[in-house]
PDB file of C-alpha atoms in Angstrom:
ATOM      1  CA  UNK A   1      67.871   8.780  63.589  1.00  0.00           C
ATOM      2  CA  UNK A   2      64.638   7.510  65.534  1.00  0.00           C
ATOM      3  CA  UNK A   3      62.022   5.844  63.136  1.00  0.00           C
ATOM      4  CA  UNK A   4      58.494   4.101  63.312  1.00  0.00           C
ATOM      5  CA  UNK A   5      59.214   0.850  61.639  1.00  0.00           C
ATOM      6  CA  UNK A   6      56.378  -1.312  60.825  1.00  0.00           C
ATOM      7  CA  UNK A   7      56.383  -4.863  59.957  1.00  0.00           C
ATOM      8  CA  UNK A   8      55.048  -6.391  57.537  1.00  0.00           C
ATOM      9  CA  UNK A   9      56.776  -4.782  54.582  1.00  0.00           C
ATOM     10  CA  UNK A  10      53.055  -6.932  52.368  1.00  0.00           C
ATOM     11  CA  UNK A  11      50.440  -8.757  53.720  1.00  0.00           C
ATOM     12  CA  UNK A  12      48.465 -10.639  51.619  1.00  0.00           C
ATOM     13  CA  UNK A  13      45.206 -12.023  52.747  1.00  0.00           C
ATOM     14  CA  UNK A  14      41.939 -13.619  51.664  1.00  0.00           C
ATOM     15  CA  UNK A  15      38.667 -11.835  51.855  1.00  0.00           C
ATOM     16  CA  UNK A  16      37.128 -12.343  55.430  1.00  0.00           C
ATOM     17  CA  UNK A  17      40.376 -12.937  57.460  1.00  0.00           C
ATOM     18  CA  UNK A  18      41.406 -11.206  60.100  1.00  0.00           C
ATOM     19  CA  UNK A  19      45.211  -9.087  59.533  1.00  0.00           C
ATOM     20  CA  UNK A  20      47.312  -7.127  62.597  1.00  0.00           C
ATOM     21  CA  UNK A  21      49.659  -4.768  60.936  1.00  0.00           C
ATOM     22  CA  UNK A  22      52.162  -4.094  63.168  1.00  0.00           C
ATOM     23  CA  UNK A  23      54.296  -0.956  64.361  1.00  0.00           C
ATOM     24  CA  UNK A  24      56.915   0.104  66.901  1.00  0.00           C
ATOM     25  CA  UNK A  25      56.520   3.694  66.937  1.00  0.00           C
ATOM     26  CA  UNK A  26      59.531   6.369  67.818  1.00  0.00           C
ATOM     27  CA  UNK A  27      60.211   5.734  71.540  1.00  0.00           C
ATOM     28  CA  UNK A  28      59.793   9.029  73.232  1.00  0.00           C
ATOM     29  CA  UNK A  29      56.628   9.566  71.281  1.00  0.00           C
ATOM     30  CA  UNK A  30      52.983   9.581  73.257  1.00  0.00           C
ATOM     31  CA  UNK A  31      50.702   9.508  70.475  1.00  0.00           C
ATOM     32  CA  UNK A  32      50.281   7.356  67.204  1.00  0.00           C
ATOM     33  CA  UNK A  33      48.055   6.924  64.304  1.00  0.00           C
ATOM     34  CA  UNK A  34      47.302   5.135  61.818  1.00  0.00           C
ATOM     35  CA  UNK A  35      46.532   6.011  57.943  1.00  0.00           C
ATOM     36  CA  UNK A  36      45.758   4.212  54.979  1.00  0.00           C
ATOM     37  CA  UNK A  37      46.353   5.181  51.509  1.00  0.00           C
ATOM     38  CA  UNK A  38      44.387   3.209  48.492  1.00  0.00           C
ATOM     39  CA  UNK A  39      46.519   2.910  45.457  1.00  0.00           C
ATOM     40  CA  UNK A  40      46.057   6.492  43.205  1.00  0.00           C
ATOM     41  CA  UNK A  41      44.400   8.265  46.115  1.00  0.00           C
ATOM     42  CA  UNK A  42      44.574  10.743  49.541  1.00  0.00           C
ATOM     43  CA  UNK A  43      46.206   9.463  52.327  1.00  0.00           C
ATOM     44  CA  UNK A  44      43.328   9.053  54.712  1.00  0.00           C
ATOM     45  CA  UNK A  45      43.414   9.608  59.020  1.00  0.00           C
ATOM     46  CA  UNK A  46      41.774   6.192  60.621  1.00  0.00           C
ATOM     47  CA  UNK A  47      42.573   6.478  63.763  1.00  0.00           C
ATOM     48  CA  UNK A  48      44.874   8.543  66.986  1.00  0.00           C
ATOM     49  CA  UNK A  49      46.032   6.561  70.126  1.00  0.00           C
ATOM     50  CA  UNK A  50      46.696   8.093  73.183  1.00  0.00           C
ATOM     51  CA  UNK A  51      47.453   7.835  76.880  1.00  0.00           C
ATOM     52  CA  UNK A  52      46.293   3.877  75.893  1.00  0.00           C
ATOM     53  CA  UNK A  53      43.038   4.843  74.324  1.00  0.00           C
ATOM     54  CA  UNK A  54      41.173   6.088  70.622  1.00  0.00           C
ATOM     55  CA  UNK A  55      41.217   9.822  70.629  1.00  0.00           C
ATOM     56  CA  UNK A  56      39.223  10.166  67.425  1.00  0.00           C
ATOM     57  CA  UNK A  57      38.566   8.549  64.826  1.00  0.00           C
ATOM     58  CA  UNK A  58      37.432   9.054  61.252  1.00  0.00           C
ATOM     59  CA  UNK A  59      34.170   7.534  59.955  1.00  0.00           C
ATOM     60  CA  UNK A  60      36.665   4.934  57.912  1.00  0.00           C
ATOM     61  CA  UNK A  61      37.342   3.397  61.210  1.00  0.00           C
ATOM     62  CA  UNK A  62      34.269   1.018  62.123  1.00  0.00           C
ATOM     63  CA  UNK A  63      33.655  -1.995  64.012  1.00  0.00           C
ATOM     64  CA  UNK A  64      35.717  -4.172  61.869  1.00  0.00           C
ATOM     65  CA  UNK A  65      38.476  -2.334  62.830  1.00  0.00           C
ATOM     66  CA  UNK A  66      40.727  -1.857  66.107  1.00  0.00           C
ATOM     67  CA  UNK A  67      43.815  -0.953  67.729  1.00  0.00           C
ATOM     68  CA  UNK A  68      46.021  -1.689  70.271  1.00  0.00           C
ATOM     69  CA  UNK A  69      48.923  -0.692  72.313  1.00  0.00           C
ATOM     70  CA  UNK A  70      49.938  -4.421  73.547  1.00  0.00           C
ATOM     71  CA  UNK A  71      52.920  -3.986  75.001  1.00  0.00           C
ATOM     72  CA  UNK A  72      55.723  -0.749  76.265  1.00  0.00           C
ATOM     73  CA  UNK A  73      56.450  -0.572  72.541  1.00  0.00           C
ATOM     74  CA  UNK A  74      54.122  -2.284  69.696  1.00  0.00           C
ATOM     75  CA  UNK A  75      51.286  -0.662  68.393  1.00  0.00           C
ATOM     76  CA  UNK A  76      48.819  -2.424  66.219  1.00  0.00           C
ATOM     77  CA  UNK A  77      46.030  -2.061  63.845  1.00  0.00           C
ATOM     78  CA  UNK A  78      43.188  -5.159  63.490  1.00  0.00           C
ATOM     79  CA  UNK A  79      41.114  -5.808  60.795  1.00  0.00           C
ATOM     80  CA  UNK A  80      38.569  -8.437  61.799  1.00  0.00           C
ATOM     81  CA  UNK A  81      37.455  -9.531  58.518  1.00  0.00           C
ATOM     82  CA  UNK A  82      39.162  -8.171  55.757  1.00  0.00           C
ATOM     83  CA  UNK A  83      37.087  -6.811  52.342  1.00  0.00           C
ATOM     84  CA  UNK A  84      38.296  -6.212  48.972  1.00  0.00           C
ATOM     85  CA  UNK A  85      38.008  -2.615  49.465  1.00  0.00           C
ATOM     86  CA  UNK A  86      40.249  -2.707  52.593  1.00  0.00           C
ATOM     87  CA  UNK A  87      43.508  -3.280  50.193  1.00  0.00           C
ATOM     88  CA  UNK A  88      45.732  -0.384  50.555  1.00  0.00           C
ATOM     89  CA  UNK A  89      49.099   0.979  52.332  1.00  0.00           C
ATOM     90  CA  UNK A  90      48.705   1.487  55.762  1.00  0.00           C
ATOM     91  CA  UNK A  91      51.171   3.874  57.704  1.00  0.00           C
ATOM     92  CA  UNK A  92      51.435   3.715  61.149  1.00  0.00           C
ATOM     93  CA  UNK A  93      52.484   7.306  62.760  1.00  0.00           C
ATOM     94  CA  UNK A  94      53.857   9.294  66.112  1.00  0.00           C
ATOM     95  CA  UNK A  95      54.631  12.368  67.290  1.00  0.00           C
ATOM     96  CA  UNK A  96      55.183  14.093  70.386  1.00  0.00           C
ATOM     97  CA  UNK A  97      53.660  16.697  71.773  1.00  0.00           C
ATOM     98  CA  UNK A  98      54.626  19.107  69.221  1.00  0.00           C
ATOM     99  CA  UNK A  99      52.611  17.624  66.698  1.00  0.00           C
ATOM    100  CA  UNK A 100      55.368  16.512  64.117  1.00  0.00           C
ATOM    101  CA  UNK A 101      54.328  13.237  62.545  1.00  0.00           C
ATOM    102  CA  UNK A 102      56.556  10.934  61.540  1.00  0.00           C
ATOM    103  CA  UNK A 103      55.479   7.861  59.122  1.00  0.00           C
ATOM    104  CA  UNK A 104      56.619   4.688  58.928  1.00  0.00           C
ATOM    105  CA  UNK A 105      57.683   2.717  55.781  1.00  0.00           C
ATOM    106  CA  UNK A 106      53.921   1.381  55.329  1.00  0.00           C
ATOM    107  CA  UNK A 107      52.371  -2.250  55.268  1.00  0.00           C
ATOM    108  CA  UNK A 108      50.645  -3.092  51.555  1.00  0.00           C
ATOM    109  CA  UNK A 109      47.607  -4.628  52.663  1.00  0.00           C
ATOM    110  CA  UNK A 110      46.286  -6.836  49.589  1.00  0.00           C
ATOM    111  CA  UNK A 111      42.751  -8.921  49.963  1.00  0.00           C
ATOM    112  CA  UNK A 112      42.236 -11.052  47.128  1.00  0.00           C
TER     113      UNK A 112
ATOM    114  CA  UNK B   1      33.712  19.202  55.026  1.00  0.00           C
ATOM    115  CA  UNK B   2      37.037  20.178  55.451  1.00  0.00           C
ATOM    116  CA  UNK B   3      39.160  19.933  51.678  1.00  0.00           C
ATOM    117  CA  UNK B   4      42.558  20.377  50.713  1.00  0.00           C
ATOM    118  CA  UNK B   5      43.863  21.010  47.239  1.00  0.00           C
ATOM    119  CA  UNK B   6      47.274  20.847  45.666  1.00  0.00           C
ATOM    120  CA  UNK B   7      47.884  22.220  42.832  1.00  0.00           C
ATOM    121  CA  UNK B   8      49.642  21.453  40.039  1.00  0.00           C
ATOM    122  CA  UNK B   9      48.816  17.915  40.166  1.00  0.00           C
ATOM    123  CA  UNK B  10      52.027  16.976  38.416  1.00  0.00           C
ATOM    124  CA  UNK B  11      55.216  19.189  37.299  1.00  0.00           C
ATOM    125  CA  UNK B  12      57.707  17.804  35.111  1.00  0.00           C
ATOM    126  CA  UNK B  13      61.181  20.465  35.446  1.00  0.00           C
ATOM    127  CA  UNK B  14      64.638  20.002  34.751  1.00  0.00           C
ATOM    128  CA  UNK B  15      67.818  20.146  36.752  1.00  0.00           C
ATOM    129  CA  UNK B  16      68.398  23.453  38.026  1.00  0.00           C
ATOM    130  CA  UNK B  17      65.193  25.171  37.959  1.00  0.00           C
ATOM    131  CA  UNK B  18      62.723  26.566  40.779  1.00  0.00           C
ATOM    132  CA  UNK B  19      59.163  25.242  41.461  1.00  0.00           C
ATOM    133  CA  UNK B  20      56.710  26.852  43.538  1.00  0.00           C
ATOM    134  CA  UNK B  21      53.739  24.395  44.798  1.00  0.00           C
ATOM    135  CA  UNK B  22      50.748  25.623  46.414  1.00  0.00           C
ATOM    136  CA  UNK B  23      48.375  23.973  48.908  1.00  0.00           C
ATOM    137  CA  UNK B  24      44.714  25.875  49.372  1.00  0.00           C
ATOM    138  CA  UNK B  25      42.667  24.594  52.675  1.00  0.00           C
ATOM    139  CA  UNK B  26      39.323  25.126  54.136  1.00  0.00           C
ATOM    140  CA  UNK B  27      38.537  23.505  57.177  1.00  0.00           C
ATOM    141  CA  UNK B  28      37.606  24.318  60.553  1.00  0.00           C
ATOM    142  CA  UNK B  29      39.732  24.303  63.794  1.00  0.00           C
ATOM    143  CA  UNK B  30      42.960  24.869  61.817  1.00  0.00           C
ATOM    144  CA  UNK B  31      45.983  24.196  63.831  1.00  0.00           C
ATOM    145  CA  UNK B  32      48.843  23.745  61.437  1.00  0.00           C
ATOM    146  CA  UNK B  33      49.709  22.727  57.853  1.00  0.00           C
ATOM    147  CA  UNK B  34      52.533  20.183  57.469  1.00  0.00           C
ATOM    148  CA  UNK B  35      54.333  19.490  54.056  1.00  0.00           C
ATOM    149  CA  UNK B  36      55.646  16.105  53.620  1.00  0.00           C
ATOM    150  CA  UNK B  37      57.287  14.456  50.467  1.00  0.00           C
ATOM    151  CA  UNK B  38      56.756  11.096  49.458  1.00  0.00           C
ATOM    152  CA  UNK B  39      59.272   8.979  47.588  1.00  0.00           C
ATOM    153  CA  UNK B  40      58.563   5.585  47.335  1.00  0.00           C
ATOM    154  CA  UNK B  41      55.882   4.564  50.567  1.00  0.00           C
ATOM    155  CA  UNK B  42      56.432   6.486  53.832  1.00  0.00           C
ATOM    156  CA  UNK B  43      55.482  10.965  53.692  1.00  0.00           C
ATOM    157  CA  UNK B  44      58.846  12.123  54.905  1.00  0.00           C
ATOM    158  CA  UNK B  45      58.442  15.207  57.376  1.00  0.00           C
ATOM    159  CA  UNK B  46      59.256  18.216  55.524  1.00  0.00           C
ATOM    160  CA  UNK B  47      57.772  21.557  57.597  1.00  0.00           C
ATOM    161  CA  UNK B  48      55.263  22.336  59.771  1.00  0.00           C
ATOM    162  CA  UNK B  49      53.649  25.766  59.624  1.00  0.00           C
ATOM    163  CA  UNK B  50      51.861  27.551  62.076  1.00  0.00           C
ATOM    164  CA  UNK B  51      51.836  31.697  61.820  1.00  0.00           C
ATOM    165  CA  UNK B  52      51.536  33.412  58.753  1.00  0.00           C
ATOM    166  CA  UNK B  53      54.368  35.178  57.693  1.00  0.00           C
ATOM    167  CA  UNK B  54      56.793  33.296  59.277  1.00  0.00           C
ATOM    168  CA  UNK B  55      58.406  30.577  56.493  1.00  0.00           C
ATOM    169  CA  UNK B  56      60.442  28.146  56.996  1.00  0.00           C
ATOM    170  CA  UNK B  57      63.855  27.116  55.101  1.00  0.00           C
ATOM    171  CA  UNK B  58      65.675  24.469  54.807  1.00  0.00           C
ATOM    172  CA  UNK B  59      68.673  24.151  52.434  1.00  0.00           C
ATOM    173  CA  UNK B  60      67.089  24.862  48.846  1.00  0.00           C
ATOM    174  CA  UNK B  61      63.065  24.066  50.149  1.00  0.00           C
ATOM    175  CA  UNK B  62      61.238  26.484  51.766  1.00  0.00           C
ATOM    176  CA  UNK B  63      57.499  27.095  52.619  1.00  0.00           C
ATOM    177  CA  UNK B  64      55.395  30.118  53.502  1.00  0.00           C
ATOM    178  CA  UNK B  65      51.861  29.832  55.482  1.00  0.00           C
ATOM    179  CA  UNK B  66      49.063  32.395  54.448  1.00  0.00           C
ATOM    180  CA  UNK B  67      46.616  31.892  56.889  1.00  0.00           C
ATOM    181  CA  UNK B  68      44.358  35.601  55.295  1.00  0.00           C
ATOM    182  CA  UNK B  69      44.201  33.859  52.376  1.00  0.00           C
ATOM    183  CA  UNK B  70      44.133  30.057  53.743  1.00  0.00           C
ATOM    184  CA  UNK B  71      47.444  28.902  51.240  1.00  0.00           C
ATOM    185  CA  UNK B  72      50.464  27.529  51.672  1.00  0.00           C
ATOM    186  CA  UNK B  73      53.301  27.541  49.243  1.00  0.00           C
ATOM    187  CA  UNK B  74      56.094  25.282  49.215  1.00  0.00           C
ATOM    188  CA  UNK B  75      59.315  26.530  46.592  1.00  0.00           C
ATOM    189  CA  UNK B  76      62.508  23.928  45.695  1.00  0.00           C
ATOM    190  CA  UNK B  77      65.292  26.259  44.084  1.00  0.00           C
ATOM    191  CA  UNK B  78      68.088  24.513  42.049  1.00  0.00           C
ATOM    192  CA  UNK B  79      66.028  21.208  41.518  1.00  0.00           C
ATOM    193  CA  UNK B  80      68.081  17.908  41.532  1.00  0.00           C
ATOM    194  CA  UNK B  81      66.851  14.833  40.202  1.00  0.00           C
ATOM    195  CA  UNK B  82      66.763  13.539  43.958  1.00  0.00           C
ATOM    196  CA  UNK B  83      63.942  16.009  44.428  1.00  0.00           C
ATOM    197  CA  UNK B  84      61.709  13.926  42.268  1.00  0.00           C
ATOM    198  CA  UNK B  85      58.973  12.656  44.624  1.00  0.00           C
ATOM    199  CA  UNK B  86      55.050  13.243  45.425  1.00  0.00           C
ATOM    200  CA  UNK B  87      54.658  16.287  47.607  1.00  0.00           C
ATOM    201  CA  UNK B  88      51.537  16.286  50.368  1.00  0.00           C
ATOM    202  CA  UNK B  89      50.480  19.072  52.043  1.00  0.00           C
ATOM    203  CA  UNK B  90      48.339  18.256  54.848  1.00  0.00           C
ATOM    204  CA  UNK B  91      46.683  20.192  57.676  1.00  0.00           C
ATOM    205  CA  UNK B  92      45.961  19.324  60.984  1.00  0.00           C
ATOM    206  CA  UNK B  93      43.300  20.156  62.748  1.00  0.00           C
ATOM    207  CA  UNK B  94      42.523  21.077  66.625  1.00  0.00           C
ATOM    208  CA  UNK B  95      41.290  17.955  68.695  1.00  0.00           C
ATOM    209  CA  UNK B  96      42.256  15.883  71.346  1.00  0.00           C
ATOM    210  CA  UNK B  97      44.744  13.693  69.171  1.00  0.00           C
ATOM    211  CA  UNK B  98      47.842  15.241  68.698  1.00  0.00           C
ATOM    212  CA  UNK B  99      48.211  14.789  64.873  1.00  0.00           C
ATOM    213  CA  UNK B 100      44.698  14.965  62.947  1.00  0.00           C
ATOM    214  CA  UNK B 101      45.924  15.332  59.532  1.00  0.00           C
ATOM    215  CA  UNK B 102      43.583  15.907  56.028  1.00  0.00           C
ATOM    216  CA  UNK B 103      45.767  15.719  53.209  1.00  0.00           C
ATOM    217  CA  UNK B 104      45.563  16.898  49.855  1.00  0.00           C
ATOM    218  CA  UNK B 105      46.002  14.640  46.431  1.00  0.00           C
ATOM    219  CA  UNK B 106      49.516  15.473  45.985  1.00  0.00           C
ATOM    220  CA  UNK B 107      52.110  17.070  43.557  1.00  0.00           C
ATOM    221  CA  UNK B 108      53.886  14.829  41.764  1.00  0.00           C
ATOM    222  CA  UNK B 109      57.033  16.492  40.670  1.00  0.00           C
ATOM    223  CA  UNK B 110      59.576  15.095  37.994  1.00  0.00           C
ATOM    224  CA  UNK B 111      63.039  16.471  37.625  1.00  0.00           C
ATOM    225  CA  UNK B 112      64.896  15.282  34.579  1.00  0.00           C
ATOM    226  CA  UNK B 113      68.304  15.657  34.265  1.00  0.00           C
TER     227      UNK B 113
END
């Protein structure tokens, strides 16, 4: 069965690097997302992707933050300079036109 | 601001019984509500809802959309242990994006054996 598969499993960084999370989204899919979920809370909408540009974007998603379609089949997610607060599981989505999305397995972003 | 709640929060049950979870929304530009359960890391699909009235089933889950009353209810018959997970009910909103999804917290179910 077709899966978004996102690499890396962890990512541990220091406060004020920069981090691309990285995911290959379900082939026939045109759109993708990403989401974040901070240990004990909502998963949270950052950001859609589509046609190979932001479609909208929640108020989580600001400057320091940015994605990119690099390739036929990657899809990534930059954080410029990382912050404490930025730790969390990020899942990378995509659907196709019917609106079904499907997650990946998630990147645990930690910034010590 | 658009909000949605699960409720309960957490369910312990044991093998064999039926739980009903419920998911209340208000937001605007509804489009659909999508139920998803989450095991370990990644919200597995589970349904995606659209009309009221019309539920969906599959094998001993199913899930009914209210849209009069702006609920959702998602019911596991004959629970199994394997069923233990965090269910999200999340609901997607018109825009330009495909999926714009605005989860709730969560049930976190337990079935004991």
């Amino acid at each position: 069965e077709p899966e978004v598969t996102q690499t890396p499993s962890h990512q541990v960084t220091q406060m004020g690097q920069e981090v691309i999370l990285r995911c290959v989204p379900i082939s026939n899919h045109l759109y993708f997302y990403w989401y974040r979920q901070i240990l004990g809370q909502k998963v949270e909408f950052l950001v859609s992707f589509y046609n190979n540009e932001i479609s909208e974007k929640s108020e989580i998603f600001d400057d320091q933050f940015s994605v990119e379609r690099p390739d036929g089949s990657n899809f990534t997610l930059k954080i410029r300079s990382t912050k404490l607060e930025d730790s969390a599981m990020y899942f990378c989505a995509s659907s196709d036109y019917r609106g079904q999305a499907f997650f990946g397995q998630g990147t645990r972003l930690t910034v010590v | 601001e658009d909000k949605v709640v699960q409720s309960p929060l957490s369910l312990v049950v044991h093998e064999g019984d039926t739980v009903t979870l419920n998911c209340s929304y208000e937001v605007t530009n509804f489009r659909s509500l999508l139920w998803y359960k989450q095991e370990k890391k990644a919200p597995t699909f589970l349904f995606m809802l659209t009309s009221s009235g019309i539920g969906k089933k599959s094998g001993r889950l199913s899930s009914i959309l209210d849209k009069k009353e702006l609920f959702s209810i998602l019911n596991i018959t004959a629970t199994q242990t394997g069923d233990s997970a965090v269910y999200l009910c999340a609901v997607d909103l018109i825009n330009n994006a495909g999926n714009m999804l605005t989860f709730g917290g969560g049930t976190r179910l337990m079935v004991k054996p």
